[in-house]
């Protein structure tokens, strides 16, 4: 039976699509939002719409940004010849917090995962290969240490090595990508410093 009416159900349904939100939490959030002052609810809705409208991928590294080119790619203070390949913008942010990497990044937006039907063409590998036509000294592959992260690292390494570019892999022991933000900076720094050349 439709106890709340269509609009409320629609809100619960939409909130329930978010990761980590079960149906009970979705209901709790929906009733919280309904109970908010109107201007607060509108501010929340606007922030979602504006983020979605104005945030795009950096045309160079594919992280999310509100500019054509992100601040890291546009910085003359960074070493554009060293590219660190990460799975997500969150991983980029985690490495950036170490404050010790002065190169630039490339965000794949996932890893190769045949069981989920995600192949090389579904992540930003072709875009990476295009960047490598420019003057690049080293590629540091910082995908997660799970089987998909490892397989993706191997795939990229095999593609890149014939071009004569140095390829390294961050030291193992760093959990699967997407969780990098939960890891402290010291661990990330060790992973980076302990990287192994492939
Ligand atoms: Zn960028």
Short mmCIF file of N, CA and C and ligand atoms in Angstrom, two decimals:
data_model
loop_
_atom_site.label_atom_id
_atom_site.label_comp_id
_atom_site.label_asym_id
_atom_site.label_seq_id
_atom_site.Cartn_x
_atom_site.Cartn_y
_atom_site.Cartn_z
N UNK A 1 0.85 -1.20 0.00
CA UNK A 1 0.00 0.00 0.00
C UNK A 1 0.88 1.25 0.00
N UNK A 2 0.47 2.23 -0.74
CA UNK A 2 1.24 3.47 -0.81
C UNK A 2 0.85 4.39 0.34
N UNK A 3 1.62 4.27 1.45
CA UNK A 3 1.25 5.03 2.66
C UNK A 3 1.57 6.51 2.57
N UNK A 4 2.66 6.83 1.87
CA UNK A 4 3.13 8.22 1.94
C UNK A 4 2.72 9.08 0.76
N UNK A 5 2.25 8.47 -0.31
CA UNK A 5 1.96 9.26 -1.51
C UNK A 5 3.17 9.27 -2.42
N UNK A 6 2.90 9.50 -3.70
CA UNK A 6 3.91 9.36 -4.75
C UNK A 6 5.16 10.19 -4.57
N UNK A 7 5.02 11.47 -4.19
CA UNK A 7 6.18 12.36 -4.11
C UNK A 7 7.15 11.89 -3.03
N UNK A 8 6.61 11.50 -1.90
CA UNK A 8 7.47 11.05 -0.80
C UNK A 8 8.16 9.74 -1.19
N UNK A 9 7.38 8.86 -1.79
CA UNK A 9 7.98 7.59 -2.23
C UNK A 9 9.08 7.81 -3.24
N UNK A 10 8.87 8.78 -4.12
CA UNK A 10 9.88 9.09 -5.15
C UNK A 10 11.18 9.54 -4.48
N UNK A 11 11.05 10.39 -3.47
CA UNK A 11 12.23 10.89 -2.74
C UNK A 11 12.95 9.72 -2.05
N UNK A 12 12.18 8.87 -1.39
CA UNK A 12 12.77 7.70 -0.70
C UNK A 12 13.49 6.82 -1.72
N UNK A 13 12.85 6.63 -2.86
CA UNK A 13 13.42 5.77 -3.90
C UNK A 13 14.75 6.34 -4.42
N UNK A 14 14.76 7.66 -4.68
CA UNK A 14 15.98 8.29 -5.21
C UNK A 14 17.11 8.24 -4.19
N UNK A 15 16.80 8.52 -2.94
CA UNK A 15 17.83 8.49 -1.89
C UNK A 15 18.36 7.07 -1.73
N UNK A 16 17.46 6.10 -1.87
CA UNK A 16 17.84 4.70 -1.72
C UNK A 16 18.77 4.19 -2.81
N UNK A 17 18.89 4.96 -3.92
CA UNK A 17 19.82 4.57 -4.99
C UNK A 17 21.26 4.91 -4.65
N UNK A 18 21.46 5.77 -3.64
CA UNK A 18 22.82 6.20 -3.29
C UNK A 18 23.57 5.05 -2.63
N UNK A 19 24.90 5.00 -2.83
CA UNK A 19 25.66 3.88 -2.25
C UNK A 19 25.60 3.92 -0.72
N UNK A 20 25.42 2.77 -0.14
CA UNK A 20 25.45 2.66 1.32
C UNK A 20 24.15 3.09 2.00
N UNK A 21 23.14 3.45 1.21
CA UNK A 21 21.87 3.89 1.81
C UNK A 21 20.84 2.77 1.62
N UNK A 22 20.47 2.12 2.71
CA UNK A 22 19.43 1.10 2.65
C UNK A 22 18.05 1.75 2.72
N UNK A 23 17.00 0.94 2.64
CA UNK A 23 15.66 1.54 2.56
C UNK A 23 15.27 2.26 3.85
N UNK A 24 15.73 1.76 5.01
CA UNK A 24 15.39 2.45 6.27
C UNK A 24 16.06 3.81 6.35
N UNK A 25 17.35 3.84 5.97
CA UNK A 25 18.07 5.11 5.99
C UNK A 25 17.45 6.07 4.99
N UNK A 26 17.07 5.56 3.83
CA UNK A 26 16.45 6.41 2.80
C UNK A 26 15.18 7.04 3.36
N UNK A 27 14.39 6.28 4.09
CA UNK A 27 13.16 6.83 4.69
C UNK A 27 13.50 7.90 5.71
N UNK A 28 14.50 7.60 6.56
CA UNK A 28 14.88 8.55 7.61
C UNK A 28 15.33 9.87 6.98
N UNK A 29 16.18 9.77 5.93
CA UNK A 29 16.67 10.97 5.26
C UNK A 29 15.53 11.73 4.59
N UNK A 30 14.64 10.98 3.96
CA UNK A 30 13.52 11.63 3.26
C UNK A 30 12.68 12.44 4.26
N UNK A 31 12.38 11.85 5.41
CA UNK A 31 11.57 12.58 6.39
C UNK A 31 12.34 13.74 7.00
N UNK A 32 13.67 13.58 7.10
CA UNK A 32 14.49 14.70 7.58
C UNK A 32 14.39 15.87 6.59
N UNK A 33 14.51 15.53 5.29
CA UNK A 33 14.47 16.58 4.26
C UNK A 33 13.10 17.26 4.24
N UNK A 34 12.04 16.45 4.35
CA UNK A 34 10.68 17.02 4.34
C UNK A 34 10.49 17.96 5.54
N UNK A 35 11.14 17.63 6.64
CA UNK A 35 11.01 18.45 7.85
C UNK A 35 11.90 19.69 7.85
N UNK A 36 12.79 19.79 6.85
CA UNK A 36 13.70 20.95 6.79
C UNK A 36 12.95 22.22 6.44
N UNK A 37 13.49 23.39 6.85
CA UNK A 37 12.93 24.64 6.32
C UNK A 37 13.08 24.62 4.80
N UNK A 38 12.12 25.25 4.11
CA UNK A 38 12.12 25.17 2.65
C UNK A 38 13.44 25.62 2.03
N UNK A 39 14.02 26.73 2.57
CA UNK A 39 15.25 27.24 1.94
C UNK A 39 16.41 26.26 2.10
N UNK A 40 16.44 25.51 3.20
CA UNK A 40 17.51 24.53 3.37
C UNK A 40 17.37 23.38 2.37
N UNK A 41 16.12 22.96 2.17
CA UNK A 41 15.88 21.87 1.22
C UNK A 41 16.24 22.32 -0.19
N UNK A 42 15.90 23.56 -0.52
CA UNK A 42 16.22 24.08 -1.85
C UNK A 42 17.74 24.21 -2.02
N UNK A 43 18.43 24.66 -0.96
CA UNK A 43 19.89 24.79 -1.03
C UNK A 43 20.53 23.42 -1.28
N UNK A 44 19.99 22.39 -0.65
CA UNK A 44 20.51 21.03 -0.85
C UNK A 44 20.30 20.59 -2.30
N UNK A 45 19.09 20.79 -2.78
CA UNK A 45 18.78 20.40 -4.16
C UNK A 45 19.64 21.17 -5.16
N UNK A 46 19.80 22.50 -4.91
CA UNK A 46 20.61 23.33 -5.81
C UNK A 46 22.06 22.87 -5.83
N UNK A 47 22.58 22.50 -4.66
CA UNK A 47 23.98 22.10 -4.61
C UNK A 47 24.21 20.84 -5.45
N UNK A 48 23.22 19.96 -5.47
CA UNK A 48 23.34 18.74 -6.29
C UNK A 48 23.31 19.12 -7.77
N UNK A 49 22.34 19.95 -8.15
CA UNK A 49 22.19 20.34 -9.55
C UNK A 49 23.43 21.10 -10.04
N UNK A 50 23.93 22.04 -9.21
CA UNK A 50 25.08 22.84 -9.63
C UNK A 50 26.35 22.00 -9.73
N UNK A 51 26.52 21.09 -8.79
CA UNK A 51 27.71 20.24 -8.84
C UNK A 51 27.68 19.42 -10.12
N UNK A 52 26.51 18.88 -10.42
CA UNK A 52 26.37 18.04 -11.61
C UNK A 52 26.57 18.84 -12.90
N UNK A 53 26.05 20.07 -12.91
CA UNK A 53 26.14 20.90 -14.12
C UNK A 53 27.53 21.42 -14.35
N UNK A 54 28.20 21.86 -13.28
CA UNK A 54 29.46 22.60 -13.44
C UNK A 54 30.71 21.75 -13.31
N UNK A 55 30.57 20.58 -12.76
CA UNK A 55 31.77 19.77 -12.59
C UNK A 55 31.95 18.86 -13.79
N UNK A 56 33.14 18.89 -14.32
CA UNK A 56 33.42 18.06 -15.51
C UNK A 56 34.77 17.38 -15.33
N UNK A 57 35.18 16.59 -16.30
CA UNK A 57 36.49 15.97 -16.25
C UNK A 57 37.53 16.93 -16.80
N UNK A 58 38.67 17.00 -16.11
CA UNK A 58 39.82 17.75 -16.64
C UNK A 58 40.16 17.15 -18.00
N UNK A 59 40.38 18.00 -19.01
CA UNK A 59 40.60 17.45 -20.36
C UNK A 59 41.96 16.77 -20.48
N UNK A 60 42.79 16.96 -19.46
CA UNK A 60 44.12 16.35 -19.50
C UNK A 60 44.18 15.08 -18.65
N UNK A 61 43.84 15.18 -17.34
CA UNK A 61 44.03 14.02 -16.46
C UNK A 61 42.72 13.32 -16.09
N UNK A 62 41.59 13.90 -16.45
CA UNK A 62 40.27 13.31 -16.22
C UNK A 62 39.84 13.25 -14.75
N UNK A 63 40.47 14.07 -13.91
CA UNK A 63 39.91 14.18 -12.57
C UNK A 63 38.70 15.11 -12.65
N UNK A 64 37.90 15.19 -11.59
CA UNK A 64 36.77 16.10 -11.65
C UNK A 64 37.21 17.50 -11.26
N UNK A 65 36.68 18.47 -11.96
CA UNK A 65 37.06 19.87 -11.75
C UNK A 65 35.96 20.75 -12.30
N UNK A 66 35.96 22.04 -11.95
CA UNK A 66 34.97 22.92 -12.56
C UNK A 66 35.60 23.77 -13.66
N UNK A 67 36.88 23.46 -13.99
CA UNK A 67 37.56 24.19 -15.07
C UNK A 67 37.83 23.22 -16.23
N UNK A 68 38.25 23.78 -17.37
CA UNK A 68 38.63 22.92 -18.50
C UNK A 68 39.81 22.03 -18.12
N UNK A 69 40.79 22.68 -17.47
CA UNK A 69 41.98 21.96 -17.03
C UNK A 69 42.10 22.14 -15.52
N UNK A 70 42.37 21.06 -14.80
CA UNK A 70 42.39 21.15 -13.33
C UNK A 70 43.61 21.94 -12.84
N UNK A 71 43.59 22.40 -11.58
CA UNK A 71 44.71 23.20 -11.06
C UNK A 71 46.06 22.47 -11.12
N UNK A 72 46.06 21.15 -10.95
CA UNK A 72 47.33 20.41 -10.97
C UNK A 72 47.90 20.40 -12.40
N UNK A 73 47.06 20.09 -13.39
CA UNK A 73 47.53 20.06 -14.77
C UNK A 73 47.93 21.44 -15.26
N UNK A 74 47.30 22.50 -14.72
CA UNK A 74 47.68 23.84 -15.20
C UNK A 74 48.87 24.42 -14.44
N UNK A 75 49.35 23.73 -13.42
CA UNK A 75 50.42 24.30 -12.61
C UNK A 75 51.79 24.14 -13.26
N UNK A 76 52.57 25.24 -13.29
CA UNK A 76 53.92 25.17 -13.86
C UNK A 76 54.88 24.64 -12.80
N UNK A 77 54.41 24.54 -11.57
CA UNK A 77 55.27 24.03 -10.50
C UNK A 77 55.30 22.50 -10.42
N UNK A 78 54.52 21.84 -11.27
CA UNK A 78 54.49 20.38 -11.22
C UNK A 78 55.36 19.81 -12.33
N UNK A 79 55.85 18.60 -12.09
CA UNK A 79 56.65 17.91 -13.10
C UNK A 79 55.70 17.14 -14.03
N UNK A 80 55.50 17.68 -15.22
CA UNK A 80 54.55 17.09 -16.15
C UNK A 80 55.10 15.86 -16.88
N UNK A 81 56.36 15.51 -16.56
CA UNK A 81 56.96 14.34 -17.19
C UNK A 81 56.77 13.07 -16.36
N UNK A 82 56.24 13.22 -15.15
CA UNK A 82 55.98 12.06 -14.30
C UNK A 82 54.47 11.98 -14.06
N UNK A 83 53.86 10.89 -14.51
CA UNK A 83 52.40 10.76 -14.39
C UNK A 83 52.06 9.59 -13.47
N UNK A 84 51.25 9.86 -12.45
CA UNK A 84 50.78 8.78 -11.58
C UNK A 84 49.37 8.39 -12.01
N UNK A 85 49.20 7.09 -12.28
CA UNK A 85 47.91 6.58 -12.75
C UNK A 85 47.12 6.08 -11.53
N UNK A 86 45.95 6.67 -11.30
CA UNK A 86 45.11 6.27 -10.16
C UNK A 86 43.73 5.83 -10.66
N UNK A 87 42.99 5.16 -9.79
CA UNK A 87 41.67 4.67 -10.19
C UNK A 87 40.60 5.76 -10.16
N UNK A 88 40.62 6.59 -9.11
CA UNK A 88 39.51 7.54 -8.92
C UNK A 88 40.03 8.92 -8.50
N UNK A 89 39.21 9.96 -8.65
CA UNK A 89 39.60 11.28 -8.16
C UNK A 89 39.88 11.26 -6.64
N UNK A 90 39.22 10.35 -5.93
CA UNK A 90 39.47 10.25 -4.48
C UNK A 90 40.87 9.73 -4.20
N UNK A 91 41.35 8.83 -5.05
CA UNK A 91 42.72 8.34 -4.88
C UNK A 91 43.72 9.47 -5.15
N UNK A 92 43.42 10.25 -6.18
CA UNK A 92 44.26 11.42 -6.49
C UNK A 92 44.35 12.32 -5.26
N UNK A 93 43.20 12.59 -4.66
CA UNK A 93 43.16 13.48 -3.49
C UNK A 93 43.98 12.90 -2.34
N UNK A 94 43.93 11.57 -2.19
CA UNK A 94 44.68 10.93 -1.10
C UNK A 94 46.19 11.12 -1.31
N UNK A 95 46.66 10.90 -2.55
CA UNK A 95 48.08 11.09 -2.81
C UNK A 95 48.48 12.56 -2.69
N UNK A 96 47.58 13.42 -3.08
CA UNK A 96 47.85 14.85 -3.02
C UNK A 96 48.04 15.29 -1.57
N UNK A 97 47.30 14.65 -0.67
CA UNK A 97 47.41 15.00 0.76
C UNK A 97 48.79 14.66 1.33
N UNK A 98 49.52 13.73 0.71
CA UNK A 98 50.86 13.42 1.23
C UNK A 98 51.78 14.62 1.02
N UNK A 99 51.43 15.47 0.05
CA UNK A 99 52.22 16.67 -0.22
C UNK A 99 53.61 16.36 -0.77
N UNK A 100 53.85 15.10 -1.15
CA UNK A 100 55.20 14.72 -1.54
C UNK A 100 55.34 14.34 -3.00
N UNK A 101 54.26 14.40 -3.74
CA UNK A 101 54.33 14.03 -5.15
C UNK A 101 54.22 15.31 -5.97
N UNK A 102 55.24 15.58 -6.79
CA UNK A 102 55.19 16.84 -7.53
C UNK A 102 54.91 16.61 -9.01
N UNK A 103 54.59 15.35 -9.36
CA UNK A 103 54.23 15.08 -10.75
C UNK A 103 52.76 15.39 -11.00
N UNK A 104 52.22 14.81 -12.06
CA UNK A 104 50.81 14.99 -12.38
C UNK A 104 50.12 13.62 -12.34
N UNK A 105 48.82 13.60 -12.55
CA UNK A 105 48.06 12.36 -12.41
C UNK A 105 47.33 12.00 -13.70
N UNK A 106 46.85 10.75 -13.72
CA UNK A 106 45.88 10.36 -14.74
C UNK A 106 44.83 9.49 -14.06
N UNK A 107 43.57 9.88 -14.14
CA UNK A 107 42.51 9.16 -13.45
C UNK A 107 41.81 8.20 -14.43
N UNK A 108 41.88 6.92 -14.13
CA UNK A 108 41.30 5.90 -15.03
C UNK A 108 39.78 5.80 -14.93
N UNK A 109 39.23 6.18 -13.80
CA UNK A 109 37.80 5.99 -13.52
C UNK A 109 37.42 4.51 -13.54
N UNK A 110 38.19 3.74 -12.79
CA UNK A 110 37.89 2.32 -12.64
C UNK A 110 39.10 1.46 -12.96
N UNK A 111 38.87 0.16 -12.95
CA UNK A 111 39.90 -0.80 -13.33
C UNK A 111 39.25 -1.83 -14.25
N UNK A 112 40.10 -2.55 -14.97
CA UNK A 112 39.58 -3.61 -15.83
C UNK A 112 39.02 -4.71 -14.94
N UNK A 113 37.77 -5.10 -15.19
CA UNK A 113 37.14 -6.13 -14.36
C UNK A 113 36.20 -6.97 -15.23
N UNK A 114 36.76 -8.03 -15.84
CA UNK A 114 35.96 -8.83 -16.78
C UNK A 114 34.66 -9.36 -16.18
N UNK A 115 34.67 -9.69 -14.86
CA UNK A 115 33.46 -10.26 -14.28
C UNK A 115 32.33 -9.23 -14.22
N UNK A 116 32.69 -7.93 -14.25
CA UNK A 116 31.66 -6.88 -14.29
C UNK A 116 31.49 -6.34 -15.71
N UNK A 117 32.19 -6.96 -16.65
CA UNK A 117 32.09 -6.53 -18.04
C UNK A 117 32.82 -5.22 -18.32
N UNK A 118 33.81 -4.87 -17.46
CA UNK A 118 34.56 -3.63 -17.67
C UNK A 118 35.88 -3.97 -18.36
N UNK A 119 36.00 -3.54 -19.61
CA UNK A 119 37.20 -3.80 -20.39
C UNK A 119 38.06 -2.55 -20.48
N UNK A 120 39.21 -2.65 -21.14
CA UNK A 120 40.12 -1.50 -21.27
C UNK A 120 39.45 -0.28 -21.91
N UNK A 121 38.50 -0.53 -22.81
CA UNK A 121 37.86 0.59 -23.51
C UNK A 121 36.89 1.34 -22.60
N UNK A 122 36.55 0.75 -21.45
CA UNK A 122 35.57 1.38 -20.56
C UNK A 122 36.23 2.33 -19.55
N UNK A 123 37.56 2.29 -19.47
CA UNK A 123 38.25 3.22 -18.57
C UNK A 123 39.20 4.08 -19.41
N UNK A 124 39.85 5.06 -18.80
CA UNK A 124 40.56 6.08 -19.59
C UNK A 124 41.97 5.66 -19.99
N UNK A 125 42.08 4.47 -20.59
CA UNK A 125 43.40 3.99 -21.01
C UNK A 125 43.82 4.60 -22.34
N UNK A 126 42.90 4.69 -23.30
CA UNK A 126 43.24 5.29 -24.60
C UNK A 126 43.68 6.75 -24.40
N UNK A 127 43.01 7.43 -23.45
CA UNK A 127 43.34 8.83 -23.15
C UNK A 127 44.74 8.93 -22.56
N UNK A 128 45.10 7.92 -21.75
CA UNK A 128 46.45 7.88 -21.16
C UNK A 128 47.49 7.69 -22.27
N UNK A 129 47.22 6.76 -23.19
CA UNK A 129 48.16 6.49 -24.27
C UNK A 129 48.40 7.73 -25.11
N UNK A 130 47.34 8.51 -25.28
CA UNK A 130 47.46 9.74 -26.06
C UNK A 130 48.40 10.73 -25.36
N UNK A 131 48.26 10.80 -24.02
CA UNK A 131 49.13 11.71 -23.27
C UNK A 131 50.59 11.30 -23.36
N UNK A 132 50.81 9.99 -23.50
CA UNK A 132 52.19 9.49 -23.49
C UNK A 132 52.93 9.82 -24.77
N UNK A 133 52.20 10.33 -25.78
CA UNK A 133 52.87 10.75 -27.00
C UNK A 133 53.66 12.03 -26.76
N UNK A 134 53.33 12.71 -25.66
CA UNK A 134 54.11 13.90 -25.31
C UNK A 134 55.35 13.45 -24.54
N UNK A 135 56.12 14.43 -24.07
CA UNK A 135 57.38 14.11 -23.41
C UNK A 135 57.14 13.61 -21.98
N UNK A 136 57.17 12.30 -21.79
CA UNK A 136 56.92 11.72 -20.47
C UNK A 136 58.09 10.81 -20.09
N UNK A 137 58.61 10.98 -18.86
CA UNK A 137 59.75 10.18 -18.40
C UNK A 137 59.30 8.92 -17.66
N UNK A 138 58.28 9.09 -16.81
CA UNK A 138 57.91 7.96 -15.95
C UNK A 138 56.42 7.90 -15.72
N UNK A 139 55.94 6.65 -15.67
CA UNK A 139 54.54 6.40 -15.35
C UNK A 139 54.54 5.59 -14.06
N UNK A 140 53.86 6.10 -13.04
CA UNK A 140 53.77 5.37 -11.77
C UNK A 140 52.35 4.81 -11.69
N UNK A 141 52.23 3.50 -11.65
CA UNK A 141 50.88 2.91 -11.64
C UNK A 141 50.45 2.67 -10.20
N UNK A 142 49.41 3.39 -9.78
CA UNK A 142 48.96 3.35 -8.39
C UNK A 142 47.55 2.80 -8.28
N UNK A 143 47.22 1.84 -9.15
CA UNK A 143 45.91 1.18 -9.01
C UNK A 143 45.98 0.30 -7.76
N UNK A 144 44.81 -0.13 -7.24
CA UNK A 144 44.76 -0.90 -6.00
C UNK A 144 45.47 -2.25 -6.11
N UNK A 145 45.69 -2.86 -4.96
CA UNK A 145 46.48 -4.10 -4.95
C UNK A 145 45.63 -5.36 -5.08
N UNK A 146 44.33 -5.21 -5.30
CA UNK A 146 43.47 -6.38 -5.55
C UNK A 146 43.76 -6.95 -6.93
N UNK A 147 43.18 -8.10 -7.27
CA UNK A 147 43.47 -8.73 -8.57
C UNK A 147 43.16 -7.83 -9.76
N UNK A 148 42.07 -7.05 -9.69
CA UNK A 148 41.72 -6.18 -10.82
C UNK A 148 42.73 -5.05 -10.96
N UNK A 149 43.14 -4.47 -9.81
CA UNK A 149 44.13 -3.40 -9.83
C UNK A 149 45.46 -3.89 -10.40
N UNK A 150 45.84 -5.12 -10.01
CA UNK A 150 47.10 -5.70 -10.50
C UNK A 150 47.01 -5.98 -11.99
N UNK A 151 45.88 -6.56 -12.41
CA UNK A 151 45.71 -6.89 -13.83
C UNK A 151 45.74 -5.62 -14.68
N UNK A 152 45.12 -4.56 -14.17
CA UNK A 152 45.09 -3.29 -14.90
C UNK A 152 46.51 -2.72 -15.00
N UNK A 153 47.26 -2.82 -13.90
CA UNK A 153 48.65 -2.33 -13.89
C UNK A 153 49.47 -3.08 -14.93
N UNK A 154 49.30 -4.41 -14.99
CA UNK A 154 50.05 -5.23 -15.94
C UNK A 154 49.67 -4.86 -17.37
N UNK A 155 48.38 -4.68 -17.60
CA UNK A 155 47.88 -4.34 -18.93
C UNK A 155 48.52 -3.03 -19.42
N UNK A 156 48.50 -2.03 -18.54
CA UNK A 156 49.04 -0.71 -18.91
C UNK A 156 50.55 -0.82 -19.13
N UNK A 157 51.20 -1.53 -18.23
CA UNK A 157 52.65 -1.68 -18.33
C UNK A 157 53.07 -2.28 -19.67
N UNK A 158 52.34 -3.32 -20.09
CA UNK A 158 52.65 -3.97 -21.37
C UNK A 158 52.44 -3.04 -22.56
N UNK A 159 51.43 -2.19 -22.44
CA UNK A 159 51.14 -1.23 -23.52
C UNK A 159 52.23 -0.17 -23.63
N UNK A 160 52.70 0.26 -22.45
CA UNK A 160 53.54 1.45 -22.39
C UNK A 160 55.02 1.15 -22.62
N UNK A 161 55.47 0.00 -22.12
CA UNK A 161 56.91 -0.29 -22.13
C UNK A 161 57.57 -0.20 -23.51
N UNK A 162 56.92 -0.68 -24.57
CA UNK A 162 57.58 -0.57 -25.87
C UNK A 162 57.90 0.87 -26.26
N UNK A 163 57.19 1.83 -25.66
CA UNK A 163 57.44 3.24 -25.99
C UNK A 163 58.70 3.76 -25.30
N UNK A 164 59.33 2.90 -24.47
CA UNK A 164 60.57 3.32 -23.81
C UNK A 164 60.37 4.23 -22.61
N UNK A 165 59.14 4.25 -22.09
CA UNK A 165 58.88 5.08 -20.90
C UNK A 165 59.08 4.20 -19.66
N UNK A 166 59.73 4.76 -18.63
CA UNK A 166 59.90 4.01 -17.39
C UNK A 166 58.55 3.76 -16.74
N UNK A 167 58.31 2.52 -16.33
CA UNK A 167 57.03 2.22 -15.68
C UNK A 167 57.31 1.66 -14.29
N UNK A 168 56.65 2.22 -13.28
CA UNK A 168 56.82 1.67 -11.94
C UNK A 168 55.45 1.40 -11.32
N UNK A 169 55.47 0.57 -10.29
CA UNK A 169 54.24 0.17 -9.61
C UNK A 169 54.43 0.50 -8.15
N UNK A 170 53.44 1.14 -7.52
CA UNK A 170 53.58 1.45 -6.09
C UNK A 170 53.76 0.15 -5.31
N UNK A 171 54.45 0.25 -4.18
CA UNK A 171 54.72 -0.94 -3.36
C UNK A 171 53.41 -1.57 -2.93
N UNK A 172 53.41 -2.90 -2.82
CA UNK A 172 52.17 -3.57 -2.42
C UNK A 172 51.90 -3.33 -0.94
N UNK A 173 50.74 -3.74 -0.51
CA UNK A 173 50.39 -3.50 0.89
C UNK A 173 49.37 -2.40 1.01
N UNK A 174 49.17 -1.68 -0.08
CA UNK A 174 48.13 -0.65 -0.07
C UNK A 174 46.83 -1.30 -0.55
N UNK A 175 45.78 -1.24 0.23
CA UNK A 175 44.54 -1.92 -0.14
C UNK A 175 43.94 -1.44 -1.46
N UNK A 176 42.93 -2.13 -1.86
CA UNK A 176 42.26 -1.89 -3.14
C UNK A 176 41.82 -0.43 -3.29
N UNK A 177 41.99 0.09 -4.49
CA UNK A 177 41.66 1.48 -4.77
C UNK A 177 40.25 1.87 -4.35
N UNK A 178 40.06 3.14 -4.17
CA UNK A 178 38.76 3.61 -3.69
C UNK A 178 38.78 3.72 -2.19
N UNK A 179 39.69 2.92 -1.56
CA UNK A 179 39.81 3.01 -0.11
C UNK A 179 41.05 3.78 0.28
N UNK A 180 41.74 4.30 -0.73
CA UNK A 180 43.01 4.98 -0.44
C UNK A 180 42.82 6.15 0.49
N UNK A 181 41.64 6.77 0.44
CA UNK A 181 41.45 7.96 1.27
C UNK A 181 41.42 7.61 2.76
N UNK A 182 41.19 6.33 3.06
CA UNK A 182 41.16 5.92 4.47
C UNK A 182 42.56 5.61 4.98
N UNK A 183 43.53 5.59 4.07
CA UNK A 183 44.88 5.22 4.48
C UNK A 183 45.64 6.47 4.87
N UNK A 184 46.48 6.33 5.90
CA UNK A 184 47.19 7.53 6.32
C UNK A 184 48.28 7.90 5.32
N UNK A 185 48.71 9.13 5.40
CA UNK A 185 49.66 9.67 4.41
C UNK A 185 51.00 8.95 4.44
N UNK A 186 51.40 8.52 5.65
CA UNK A 186 52.70 7.85 5.79
C UNK A 186 52.72 6.56 4.98
N UNK A 187 51.62 5.80 5.04
CA UNK A 187 51.52 4.54 4.29
C UNK A 187 51.58 4.80 2.79
N UNK A 188 50.86 5.84 2.36
CA UNK A 188 50.86 6.16 0.92
C UNK A 188 52.24 6.59 0.46
N UNK A 189 52.89 7.36 1.31
CA UNK A 189 54.22 7.85 0.99
C UNK A 189 55.19 6.68 0.85
N UNK A 190 55.07 5.71 1.77
CA UNK A 190 55.92 4.51 1.71
C UNK A 190 55.65 3.73 0.43
N UNK A 191 54.38 3.63 0.07
CA UNK A 191 54.00 2.91 -1.15
C UNK A 191 54.63 3.58 -2.37
N UNK A 192 54.64 4.91 -2.34
CA UNK A 192 55.17 5.68 -3.46
C UNK A 192 56.69 5.56 -3.52
N UNK A 193 57.32 5.73 -2.35
CA UNK A 193 58.78 5.68 -2.31
C UNK A 193 59.32 4.27 -2.57
N UNK A 194 58.52 3.27 -2.16
CA UNK A 194 58.97 1.89 -2.35
C UNK A 194 58.56 1.32 -3.69
N UNK A 195 58.22 2.17 -4.64
CA UNK A 195 57.72 1.66 -5.93
C UNK A 195 58.78 0.85 -6.65
N UNK A 196 58.27 -0.12 -7.39
CA UNK A 196 59.15 -1.07 -8.06
C UNK A 196 59.08 -0.81 -9.56
N UNK A 197 60.23 -0.78 -10.22
CA UNK A 197 60.23 -0.57 -11.67
C UNK A 197 59.93 -1.89 -12.39
N UNK A 198 59.01 -1.81 -13.33
CA UNK A 198 58.57 -3.03 -14.00
C UNK A 198 59.40 -3.28 -15.26
ZN1 LIG B 1 44.02 17.58 -14.68
#
